[in-house]
Tab-separated table of C-alpha atoms in Angstrom:
chain	number	residue	atom	x	y	z
A	1403	UNK	CA	-8.835	-10.543	18.045
A	1404	UNK	CA	-11.524	-7.844	18.118
A	1405	UNK	CA	-12.961	-9.025	14.794
A	1406	UNK	CA	-13.014	-12.604	16.047
A	1407	UNK	CA	-14.855	-11.555	19.186
A	1408	UNK	CA	-17.330	-9.552	17.054
A	1409	UNK	CA	-18.067	-12.640	14.953
A	1410	UNK	CA	-18.655	-14.763	18.091
A	1411	UNK	CA	-20.990	-12.106	19.533
A	1412	UNK	CA	-22.891	-11.962	16.272
A	1413	UNK	CA	-23.403	-15.715	16.274
A	1414	UNK	CA	-24.572	-15.591	19.920
A	1415	UNK	CA	-27.126	-12.834	19.273
A	1416	UNK	CA	-28.414	-14.238	16.000
A	1417	UNK	CA	-29.378	-10.812	14.671
A	1418	UNK	CA	-30.335	-10.525	11.013
A	1419	UNK	CA	-28.634	-7.642	9.263
A	1420	UNK	CA	-30.516	-6.160	6.273
A	1421	UNK	CA	-28.591	-3.558	4.286
A	1422	UNK	CA	-30.335	-1.160	1.851
A	1423	UNK	CA	-27.980	-0.458	-1.052
A	1424	UNK	CA	-28.140	1.573	-4.281
A	1425	UNK	CA	-27.694	4.950	-5.904
A	1426	UNK	CA	-28.360	8.173	-4.012
A	1427	UNK	CA	-31.509	8.974	-6.015
A	1428	UNK	CA	-33.102	5.490	-5.916
A	1429	UNK	CA	-34.965	6.199	-2.703
A	1430	UNK	CA	-33.129	3.938	-0.204
A	1431	UNK	CA	-34.016	6.095	2.802
A	1432	UNK	CA	-37.662	6.158	1.731
A	1433	UNK	CA	-37.592	2.336	1.708
A	1434	UNK	CA	-36.160	2.303	5.237
A	1435	UNK	CA	-38.734	4.853	6.417
A	1436	UNK	CA	-41.561	2.713	4.910
A	1437	UNK	CA	-40.283	-0.474	6.541
A	1438	UNK	CA	-39.956	1.172	9.890
A	1439	UNK	CA	-43.379	2.802	9.612
A	1440	UNK	CA	-42.007	6.195	10.528
A	1441	UNK	CA	-39.728	8.934	9.292
A	1442	UNK	CA	-36.356	7.797	10.598
A	1443	UNK	CA	-34.242	9.250	7.819
A	1444	UNK	CA	-34.307	12.445	5.751
A	1445	UNK	CA	-35.373	12.155	2.122
A	1446	UNK	CA	-33.514	14.509	-0.238
A	1447	UNK	CA	-32.518	14.659	-3.880
A	1448	UNK	CA	-30.610	14.473	-6.118
A	1449	UNK	CA	-27.589	13.546	-4.012
A	1450	UNK	CA	-28.401	11.141	-1.112
A	1451	UNK	CA	-28.714	12.435	2.403
A	1452	UNK	CA	-27.155	9.512	4.207
A	1453	UNK	CA	-23.540	10.406	5.075
A	1454	UNK	CA	-22.664	7.233	7.024
A	1455	UNK	CA	-24.375	3.919	7.567
A	1456	UNK	CA	-27.332	4.373	9.906
A	1457	UNK	CA	-28.859	1.308	11.519
A	1458	UNK	CA	-32.423	0.834	12.912
A	1459	UNK	CA	-34.011	-2.008	14.878
A	1460	UNK	CA	-37.089	-3.701	13.453
A	1461	UNK	CA	-39.367	-6.443	14.866
A	1462	UNK	CA	-41.209	-8.439	12.250
A	1463	UNK	CA	-44.255	-10.497	13.234
A	1464	UNK	CA	-43.557	-14.206	13.285
A	1465	UNK	CA	-39.781	-13.754	13.624
A	1466	UNK	CA	-38.001	-14.218	16.933
A	1467	UNK	CA	-34.758	-12.682	15.716
A	1468	UNK	CA	-34.264	-8.950	15.715
A	1469	UNK	CA	-33.746	-7.325	12.315
A	1470	UNK	CA	-31.156	-4.580	11.961
A	1471	UNK	CA	-31.827	-2.388	8.926
A	1472	UNK	CA	-28.871	-0.312	7.721
A	1473	UNK	CA	-29.329	2.649	5.364
A	1474	UNK	CA	-26.116	3.109	3.405
A	1475	UNK	CA	-24.730	6.166	1.501
A	1476	UNK	CA	-25.460	6.237	-2.197
A	1477	UNK	CA	-23.133	4.662	-4.723
A	1478	UNK	CA	-21.935	6.252	-7.985
A	1479	UNK	CA	-22.206	9.802	-6.680
A	1480	UNK	CA	-19.998	12.563	-8.076
A	1481	UNK	CA	-16.879	14.058	-6.468
A	1482	UNK	CA	-14.380	12.856	-3.886
A	1483	UNK	CA	-16.986	12.857	-1.111
A	1484	UNK	CA	-19.317	10.801	-3.269
A	1485	UNK	CA	-16.573	8.267	-4.027
A	1486	UNK	CA	-15.723	7.891	-0.305
A	1487	UNK	CA	-19.393	7.415	0.578
A	1488	UNK	CA	-19.780	4.821	-2.148
A	1489	UNK	CA	-16.768	2.867	-0.796
A	1490	UNK	CA	-18.362	2.916	2.686
A	1491	UNK	CA	-21.642	1.626	1.227
A	1492	UNK	CA	-19.841	-1.285	-0.386
A	1493	UNK	CA	-18.145	-2.195	2.852
A	1494	UNK	CA	-21.474	-2.173	4.700
A	1495	UNK	CA	-23.128	-4.229	1.949
A	1496	UNK	CA	-20.568	-7.002	2.348
A	1497	UNK	CA	-21.594	-7.376	5.987
A	1498	UNK	CA	-25.291	-7.948	5.200
A	1499	UNK	CA	-27.247	-11.126	5.730
A	1500	UNK	CA	-29.846	-9.871	3.237
A	1501	UNK	CA	-29.188	-7.095	0.735
A	1502	UNK	CA	-31.933	-4.854	-0.608
A	1503	UNK	CA	-30.643	-3.457	-3.935
A	1504	UNK	CA	-32.818	-0.457	-4.664
A	1505	UNK	CA	-33.330	0.893	-8.221
A	1506	UNK	CA	-35.838	3.315	-9.701
A	1507	UNK	CA	-35.599	2.223	-13.298
A	1508	UNK	CA	-33.771	-0.295	-15.456
A	1509	UNK	CA	-30.292	-1.148	-14.205
A	1510	UNK	CA	-27.474	1.054	-15.330
A	1511	UNK	CA	-24.243	-0.670	-16.364
A	1512	UNK	CA	-22.447	0.676	-13.295
A	1513	UNK	CA	-25.276	-0.561	-11.012
A	1514	UNK	CA	-25.174	-3.956	-12.677
A	1515	UNK	CA	-21.409	-4.207	-12.000
A	1516	UNK	CA	-21.875	-3.324	-8.329
A	1517	UNK	CA	-24.692	-5.866	-7.982
A	1518	UNK	CA	-22.655	-8.622	-9.605
A	1519	UNK	CA	-19.671	-7.874	-7.361
A	1520	UNK	CA	-21.826	-8.512	-4.289
A	1521	UNK	CA	-23.521	-11.542	-5.823
A	1522	UNK	CA	-20.099	-13.054	-6.509
A	1523	UNK	CA	-19.300	-13.110	-2.819
A	1524	UNK	CA	-22.530	-14.888	-2.058
A	1525	UNK	CA	-24.793	-12.059	-0.875
A	1526	UNK	CA	-28.465	-13.036	-0.647
A	1527	UNK	CA	-30.270	-10.220	-2.414
A	1528	UNK	CA	-33.592	-8.698	-3.383
A	1529	UNK	CA	-33.803	-6.228	-6.233
A	1530	UNK	CA	-36.265	-3.564	-5.104
A	1531	UNK	CA	-37.798	-1.587	-7.999
A	1532	UNK	CA	-38.904	1.636	-6.215
A	1533	UNK	CA	-40.989	4.670	-7.308
A	1534	UNK	CA	-43.502	2.628	-9.316
A	1535	UNK	CA	-45.999	5.454	-8.747
A	1536	UNK	CA	-44.093	7.524	-11.315
A	1537	UNK	CA	-44.777	5.045	-14.133
A	1538	UNK	CA	-47.801	3.889	-16.071
A	1539	UNK	CA	-48.815	0.281	-15.651
A	1540	UNK	CA	-47.389	-0.487	-19.085
A	1541	UNK	CA	-44.022	1.181	-18.422
A	1542	UNK	CA	-43.776	-0.478	-15.025
A	1543	UNK	CA	-44.198	-3.935	-16.538
A	1544	UNK	CA	-41.666	-3.149	-19.270
A	1545	UNK	CA	-39.026	-2.194	-16.672
A	1546	UNK	CA	-39.647	-5.360	-14.628
A	1547	UNK	CA	-39.248	-7.456	-17.814
A	1548	UNK	CA	-35.935	-5.647	-18.533
A	1549	UNK	CA	-34.701	-6.270	-15.030
A	1550	UNK	CA	-35.508	-10.003	-15.302
A	1551	UNK	CA	-33.695	-10.181	-18.650
A	1552	UNK	CA	-30.583	-8.537	-17.282
A	1553	UNK	CA	-30.464	-10.562	-14.101
A	1554	UNK	CA	-30.200	-13.976	-15.691
A	1555	UNK	CA	-30.358	-16.743	-13.097
A	1556	UNK	CA	-31.931	-14.395	-10.545
A	1557	UNK	CA	-35.306	-15.565	-9.201
A	1558	UNK	CA	-38.284	-13.646	-10.544
A	1559	UNK	CA	-39.722	-13.665	-7.060
A	1560	UNK	CA	-36.685	-11.686	-5.831
A	1561	UNK	CA	-37.476	-8.707	-8.031
A	1562	UNK	CA	-40.011	-6.728	-6.109
A	1563	UNK	CA	-41.860	-3.566	-7.254
A	1564	UNK	CA	-42.838	-0.962	-4.581
A	1565	UNK	CA	-43.684	2.686	-4.012
A	1566	UNK	CA	-41.916	3.608	-0.741
A	1567	UNK	CA	-42.856	7.300	-0.837
A	1568	UNK	CA	-45.589	7.973	-3.397
A	1569	UNK	CA	-46.007	11.530	-4.611
A	1570	UNK	CA	-48.847	13.455	-3.102
A	1571	UNK	CA	-51.998	13.975	-5.203
A	1572	UNK	CA	-54.135	17.108	-5.413
A	1573	UNK	CA	-57.822	16.189	-5.267
A	1574	UNK	CA	-60.617	17.946	-7.099
A	1575	UNK	CA	-61.593	19.596	-3.856
A	1576	UNK	CA	-58.141	21.210	-3.683
A	1577	UNK	CA	-57.006	19.006	-0.841
A	1578	UNK	CA	-53.580	17.345	-0.952
A	1579	UNK	CA	-53.764	13.585	-0.560
A	1580	UNK	CA	-50.625	11.643	0.504
A	1581	UNK	CA	-50.967	7.936	-0.530
A	1582	UNK	CA	-49.672	5.281	1.865
A	1583	UNK	CA	-46.413	3.524	1.006
A	1584	UNK	CA	-46.937	0.484	-1.261
A	1585	UNK	CA	-44.421	-1.946	0.243
A	1586	UNK	CA	-46.376	-5.053	1.178
A	1587	UNK	CA	-44.782	-7.013	-1.662
A	1588	UNK	CA	-41.340	-6.269	-0.123
A	1589	UNK	CA	-42.392	-7.018	3.448
A	1590	UNK	CA	-43.943	-10.315	2.349
A	1591	UNK	CA	-40.883	-11.448	0.430
A	1592	UNK	CA	-38.500	-10.441	3.217
A	1593	UNK	CA	-40.582	-12.307	5.800
A	1594	UNK	CA	-40.640	-15.443	3.637
A	1595	UNK	CA	-36.871	-15.399	3.090
A	1596	UNK	CA	-36.041	-14.712	6.718
A	1597	UNK	CA	-38.416	-17.429	7.990
A	1598	UNK	CA	-37.116	-20.062	5.518
A	1599	UNK	CA	-33.458	-19.051	5.248
A	1600	UNK	CA	-32.790	-16.915	8.337
A	1601	UNK	CA	-30.442	-19.394	10.062
A	1602	UNK	CA	-28.637	-20.199	6.853
A	1603	UNK	CA	-28.194	-16.510	6.035
A	1604	UNK	CA	-26.688	-15.854	9.460
A	1605	UNK	CA	-24.418	-18.917	9.187
A	1606	UNK	CA	-23.330	-17.990	5.625
A	1607	UNK	CA	-22.525	-14.446	6.660
A	1608	UNK	CA	-20.541	-15.532	9.685
A	1609	UNK	CA	-18.615	-17.944	7.449
A	1610	UNK	CA	-17.925	-15.076	5.023
A	1611	UNK	CA	-16.821	-12.840	7.885
A	1612	UNK	CA	-14.548	-15.602	9.194
A	1613	UNK	CA	-12.986	-16.006	5.729
A	1614	UNK	CA	-12.467	-12.241	5.550
A	1615	UNK	CA	-10.955	-12.335	9.029
A	1616	UNK	CA	-8.530	-15.029	7.879
A	1617	UNK	CA	-7.650	-12.935	4.813
A	1618	UNK	CA	-7.106	-9.857	6.983
A	1619	UNK	CA	-4.895	-11.850	9.368
A	1620	UNK	CA	-2.820	-13.038	6.408
A	1621	UNK	CA	-2.522	-9.482	5.132
A	1622	UNK	CA	-1.397	-8.282	8.563
A	1623	UNK	CA	1.256	-11.018	8.775
A	1624	UNK	CA	2.439	-10.299	5.239
A	1625	UNK	CA	2.735	-6.557	6.041
A	1626	UNK	CA	4.598	-7.278	9.245
A	1627	UNK	CA	7.013	-9.622	7.482
A	1628	UNK	CA	7.572	-7.110	4.722
A	1629	UNK	CA	8.423	-4.363	7.185
A	1630	UNK	CA	10.850	-6.680	9.006
A	1631	UNK	CA	12.477	-7.779	5.732
A	1632	UNK	CA	12.841	-4.178	4.527
A	1633	UNK	CA	14.716	-3.371	7.759
A	1634	UNK	CA	17.149	-6.206	6.953
A	1635	UNK	CA	17.669	-4.774	3.447
A	1636	UNK	CA	18.233	-1.270	4.788
A	1637	UNK	CA	20.774	-2.471	7.359
A	1638	UNK	CA	22.810	-4.354	4.808
A	1639	UNK	CA	22.663	-1.650	2.131
A	1640	UNK	CA	24.248	0.996	4.408
A	1641	UNK	CA	26.789	-1.365	5.988
A	1642	UNK	CA	27.996	-2.428	2.531
A	1643	UNK	CA	27.962	1.127	1.228
A	1644	UNK	CA	30.131	2.308	4.096
A	1645	UNK	CA	32.732	-0.412	3.601
A	1646	UNK	CA	32.990	0.087	-0.159
A	1647	UNK	CA	33.150	3.867	0.146
A	1648	UNK	CA	36.150	3.667	2.426
A	1649	UNK	CA	37.893	0.851	0.455
A	1650	UNK	CA	36.731	1.243	-3.185
A	1651	UNK	CA	36.777	-1.823	-5.456
A	1652	UNK	CA	39.512	-1.983	-8.124
A	1653	UNK	CA	36.902	-2.521	-10.903
A	1654	UNK	CA	33.198	-1.816	-11.025
A	1655	UNK	CA	32.528	-5.211	-12.677
A	1656	UNK	CA	32.480	-6.801	-9.224
A	1657	UNK	CA	30.176	-4.143	-7.711
A	1658	UNK	CA	27.042	-6.269	-8.163
A	1659	UNK	CA	28.675	-9.270	-6.470
A	1660	UNK	CA	29.749	-7.068	-3.563
A	1661	UNK	CA	26.313	-5.492	-3.280
A	1662	UNK	CA	24.375	-8.746	-3.009
A	1663	UNK	CA	25.275	-10.238	0.345
A	1664	UNK	CA	24.580	-13.905	0.986
A	1665	UNK	CA	23.911	-13.240	4.681
A	1666	UNK	CA	21.218	-10.731	3.696
A	1667	UNK	CA	19.512	-13.355	1.592
A	1668	UNK	CA	19.590	-15.788	4.506
A	1669	UNK	CA	18.075	-13.257	6.923
A	1670	UNK	CA	15.290	-12.277	4.524
A	1671	UNK	CA	14.477	-15.948	4.041
A	1672	UNK	CA	14.328	-16.432	7.794
A	1673	UNK	CA	11.760	-13.627	8.128
A	1674	UNK	CA	9.523	-15.640	5.774
A	1675	UNK	CA	10.113	-18.918	7.599
A	1676	UNK	CA	12.713	-20.270	5.123
A	1677	UNK	CA	15.866	-21.657	6.720
A	1678	UNK	CA	18.769	-21.411	4.237
A	1679	UNK	CA	22.328	-22.581	4.714
A	1680	UNK	CA	25.176	-20.326	3.674
A	1681	UNK	CA	25.784	-22.265	0.416
A	1682	UNK	CA	22.177	-21.800	-0.681
A	1683	UNK	CA	22.255	-18.125	0.288
A	1684	UNK	CA	25.480	-17.599	-1.678
A	1685	UNK	CA	23.978	-19.419	-4.677
A	1686	UNK	CA	20.903	-17.146	-4.682
A	1687	UNK	CA	23.031	-14.042	-4.181
A	1688	UNK	CA	25.359	-14.930	-7.086
A	1689	UNK	CA	22.376	-15.639	-9.360
A	1690	UNK	CA	20.846	-12.207	-8.687
A	1691	UNK	CA	24.230	-10.418	-8.949
A	1692	UNK	CA	24.724	-11.935	-12.433
A	1693	UNK	CA	21.166	-10.824	-13.381
A	1694	UNK	CA	21.959	-7.251	-12.269
A	1695	UNK	CA	25.080	-7.231	-14.401
A	1696	UNK	CA	23.512	-8.883	-17.492
A	1697	UNK	CA	20.606	-6.436	-17.502
A	1698	UNK	CA	22.928	-3.463	-17.463
A	1699	UNK	CA	21.543	-2.343	-14.117
A	1700	UNK	CA	25.023	-1.893	-12.574
A	1701	UNK	CA	25.990	0.672	-15.203
A	1702	UNK	CA	22.525	2.264	-15.009
A	1703	UNK	CA	22.804	2.612	-11.214
A	1704	UNK	CA	26.265	4.189	-11.358
A	1705	UNK	CA	25.143	6.693	-13.973
A	1706	UNK	CA	22.029	7.560	-11.968
A	1707	UNK	CA	23.899	7.941	-8.675
A	1708	UNK	CA	26.702	9.926	-10.325
A	1709	UNK	CA	24.265	12.453	-11.742
A	1710	UNK	CA	22.464	12.812	-8.423
A	1711	UNK	CA	25.681	13.176	-6.403
A	1712	UNK	CA	27.208	15.780	-8.688
A	1713	UNK	CA	24.382	18.130	-7.722
A	1714	UNK	CA	24.902	17.706	-3.989
A	1715	UNK	CA	28.528	17.123	-2.933
A	1716	UNK	CA	32.025	18.432	-3.486
A	1717	UNK	CA	33.852	17.249	-6.619
A	1718	UNK	CA	36.779	15.639	-4.760
A	1719	UNK	CA	34.358	13.320	-2.884
A	1720	UNK	CA	32.283	12.168	-5.851
A	1721	UNK	CA	34.679	9.534	-7.039
A	1722	UNK	CA	34.986	8.128	-3.532
A	1723	UNK	CA	31.256	8.136	-2.797
A	1724	UNK	CA	29.893	6.814	-6.139
A	1725	UNK	CA	30.841	3.183	-5.575
A	1726	UNK	CA	29.502	3.072	-2.013
A	1727	UNK	CA	26.185	4.764	-2.763
A	1728	UNK	CA	25.749	2.717	-5.971
A	1729	UNK	CA	26.378	-0.420	-3.962
A	1730	UNK	CA	23.655	0.584	-1.489
A	1731	UNK	CA	21.294	1.242	-4.413
A	1732	UNK	CA	22.018	-2.176	-5.933
A	1733	UNK	CA	21.650	-3.866	-2.554
A	1734	UNK	CA	18.165	-2.364	-2.264
A	1735	UNK	CA	17.131	-3.619	-5.673
A	1736	UNK	CA	18.428	-7.068	-4.774
A	1737	UNK	CA	16.841	-7.062	-1.332
A	1738	UNK	CA	13.427	-5.960	-2.612
A	1739	UNK	CA	13.621	-8.635	-5.325
A	1740	UNK	CA	14.300	-11.345	-2.680
A	1741	UNK	CA	11.370	-10.054	-0.602
A	1742	UNK	CA	9.109	-10.715	-3.626
A	1743	UNK	CA	10.740	-14.157	-4.057
A	1744	UNK	CA	10.279	-15.296	-0.477
A	1745	UNK	CA	6.832	-13.726	-0.093
A	1746	UNK	CA	5.660	-15.921	-2.997
A	1747	UNK	CA	6.909	-19.141	-1.438
A	1748	UNK	CA	10.368	-19.017	-3.085
A	1749	UNK	CA	8.935	-18.518	-6.572
A	1750	UNK	CA	10.118	-15.862	-9.071
A	1751	UNK	CA	6.801	-16.057	-10.940
A	1752	UNK	CA	6.101	-16.533	-14.636
A	1753	UNK	CA	8.537	-13.839	-15.710
A	1754	UNK	CA	11.378	-15.306	-13.684
A	1755	UNK	CA	14.104	-13.514	-11.799
A	1756	UNK	CA	14.719	-11.100	-14.729
A	1757	UNK	CA	11.162	-9.632	-14.597
A	1758	UNK	CA	11.213	-9.218	-10.805
A	1759	UNK	CA	14.639	-7.464	-10.847
A	1760	UNK	CA	13.629	-5.194	-13.747
A	1761	UNK	CA	10.397	-4.225	-11.911
A	1762	UNK	CA	12.351	-3.311	-8.789
A	1763	UNK	CA	14.810	-1.259	-10.830
A	1764	UNK	CA	12.037	0.671	-12.424
A	1765	UNK	CA	10.464	1.417	-9.007
A	1766	UNK	CA	13.784	2.713	-7.637
A	1767	UNK	CA	14.353	4.988	-10.640
A	1768	UNK	CA	11.378	7.170	-9.844
A	1769	UNK	CA	12.404	10.744	-8.973
A	1770	UNK	CA	10.682	10.755	-5.600
A	1771	UNK	CA	12.506	7.600	-4.454
A	1772	UNK	CA	15.877	8.761	-5.797
A	1773	UNK	CA	15.558	12.053	-3.971
A	1774	UNK	CA	14.850	10.383	-0.626
A	1775	UNK	CA	17.517	7.757	-1.207
A	1776	UNK	CA	20.198	10.405	-1.916
A	1777	UNK	CA	19.185	12.258	1.268
A	1778	UNK	CA	19.808	9.084	3.242
A	1779	UNK	CA	23.044	8.421	1.379
A	1780	UNK	CA	24.369	11.901	2.217
A	1781	UNK	CA	23.790	11.239	5.916
A	1782	UNK	CA	24.925	7.591	6.046
A	1783	UNK	CA	27.773	7.512	3.476
A	1784	UNK	CA	28.932	10.932	2.265
A	1785	UNK	CA	28.981	12.687	5.631
A	1786	UNK	CA	31.040	9.968	7.396
A	1787	UNK	CA	33.325	9.899	4.357
A	1788	UNK	CA	33.804	13.665	4.547
A	1789	UNK	CA	34.641	13.384	8.259
A	1790	UNK	CA	37.222	10.658	7.575
A	1791	UNK	CA	39.031	12.683	4.897
A	1792	UNK	CA	38.869	15.851	6.998
A	1793	UNK	CA	40.515	14.010	9.896
A	1794	UNK	CA	43.144	12.591	7.557
A	1795	UNK	CA	43.959	16.093	6.236
A	1796	UNK	CA	44.289	17.353	9.801
A	1797	UNK	CA	46.684	14.493	10.647
A	1798	UNK	CA	48.812	15.226	7.584
A	1799	UNK	CA	48.923	18.933	8.361
A	1800	UNK	CA	50.013	18.194	11.935
A	1801	UNK	CA	52.642	15.817	10.661
A	1802	UNK	CA	54.069	18.391	8.230
A	1803	UNK	CA	54.040	21.003	10.986
A	1804	UNK	CA	55.970	18.707	13.307
A	1805	UNK	CA	58.598	18.006	10.647
A	1806	UNK	CA	59.130	21.761	10.021
A	1807	UNK	CA	59.507	22.356	13.764
A	1808	UNK	CA	62.059	19.565	13.979
A	1809	UNK	CA	64.165	21.080	11.177
A	1810	UNK	CA	64.094	24.543	12.621
A	1811	UNK	CA	64.760	23.499	16.195
A	1812	UNK	CA	68.492	23.747	17.447
A	1813	UNK	CA	69.463	22.570	20.927
A	1814	UNK	CA	71.543	24.964	23.073
A	1815	UNK	CA	75.303	24.953	22.222
A	1816	UNK	CA	74.770	23.425	18.820
A	1817	UNK	CA	76.885	25.186	16.158
A	1818	UNK	CA	75.552	25.548	12.687
A	1819	UNK	CA	77.632	23.671	10.191
A	1820	UNK	CA	79.151	25.654	7.317
A	1821	UNK	CA	80.951	24.065	4.385
A	1822	UNK	CA	82.455	27.370	3.204
A	1823	UNK	CA	86.315	27.409	3.391
A	1824	UNK	CA	87.579	29.816	6.043
A	1825	UNK	CA	90.584	31.337	4.313
A	1826	UNK	CA	91.649	33.030	7.502
A	1827	UNK	CA	92.732	29.893	9.190
A	1828	UNK	CA	96.427	29.021	9.193
A	1829	UNK	CA	96.412	26.015	6.975
A	1830	UNK	CA	94.408	27.668	4.315
A	1831	UNK	CA	96.577	30.730	4.440
A	1832	UNK	CA	99.731	28.633	3.892
A	1833	UNK	CA	98.112	27.044	0.858
A	1834	UNK	CA	97.208	30.507	-0.469
A	1835	UNK	CA	100.737	31.786	0.006
A	1836	UNK	CA	102.249	28.672	-1.705
A	1837	UNK	CA	99.932	29.314	-4.631
């Protein structure tokens, strides 16, 4: 919404945005200073002095619209800071109505690539050959010829030679003379372009911004859908893991089928605006489960999870936890594969379902992911499983204790039975005497 309002405001104002772009040593700030007729920016070398984009207001005779001149950080500078500044410069350049690409010699290959990238998105540009005071007339002409040869299809009139900040000269008298900036060729060409193409430049730039806004909106929607779909996958992976951990499957061959839930497929499809019935969801789920099995991913997952669990939990729980955690792992691979499928308008791509599933398997095999996954599995599968078996052991112990108490307990008056013959009783004594 903010970007949309910004575009509307830009259209209403009708400002012309001129962005000065190039390497840190090309003299961009000197060009801005010369255009403004005053020292508005510092001039330093070899690494540019402009840290962020700085914008100045300029009124040009014969033009009603206000011109905003933005001095950008240098591109192609060394180090992390230089890279970040270069990225900022490129962003600012894409927002220009007119781009002044400043060079101080023939184009380097890296400069040429940057220029072409901006030309490809339709940026109206002038190539400004600066520091001509450092060259002889012959060398100057040779460089201009080279620039024209490299920039095939680029108007000769749009390659302008200037001296924005000529070096001072020591006169015979010993005085230091500072020549005036030689930039009339640039001012004249800018004025001609802005008078003839100003409205079109503004309209083209607003159209480009609108297109970028549409792309940004699509990216935001895609990111939001992906987050929502990943929540669906996570919910199903731990639900399925818990069930299988408590009631293990008789054979691991059916683990893939159990891990790929048709309802999960339906819900992921719904996130992406695809309404599937249960039969279609089941068909897709079975297809992916077969792919998991045929690629050997089921065995690979079990081996990976077994190794990871052996390092973290008690031996007696490993056998019970492996199936559940492996099922969660397979559910994740399946779920992420379906996210790719639905995000590409229900298309598996040129490599088919096999390539998508293999890619997701490779991503989930990375050590960093496995470590985090096992941490979640310990909390969501192993710990509840431990609690269940601990409770069962307590119940068994209580039951055994109750049985022992029942055996040892004798109600009052109860006589203990004894099968030993009492030879002191009368009948037994008679038998003894008869014997």
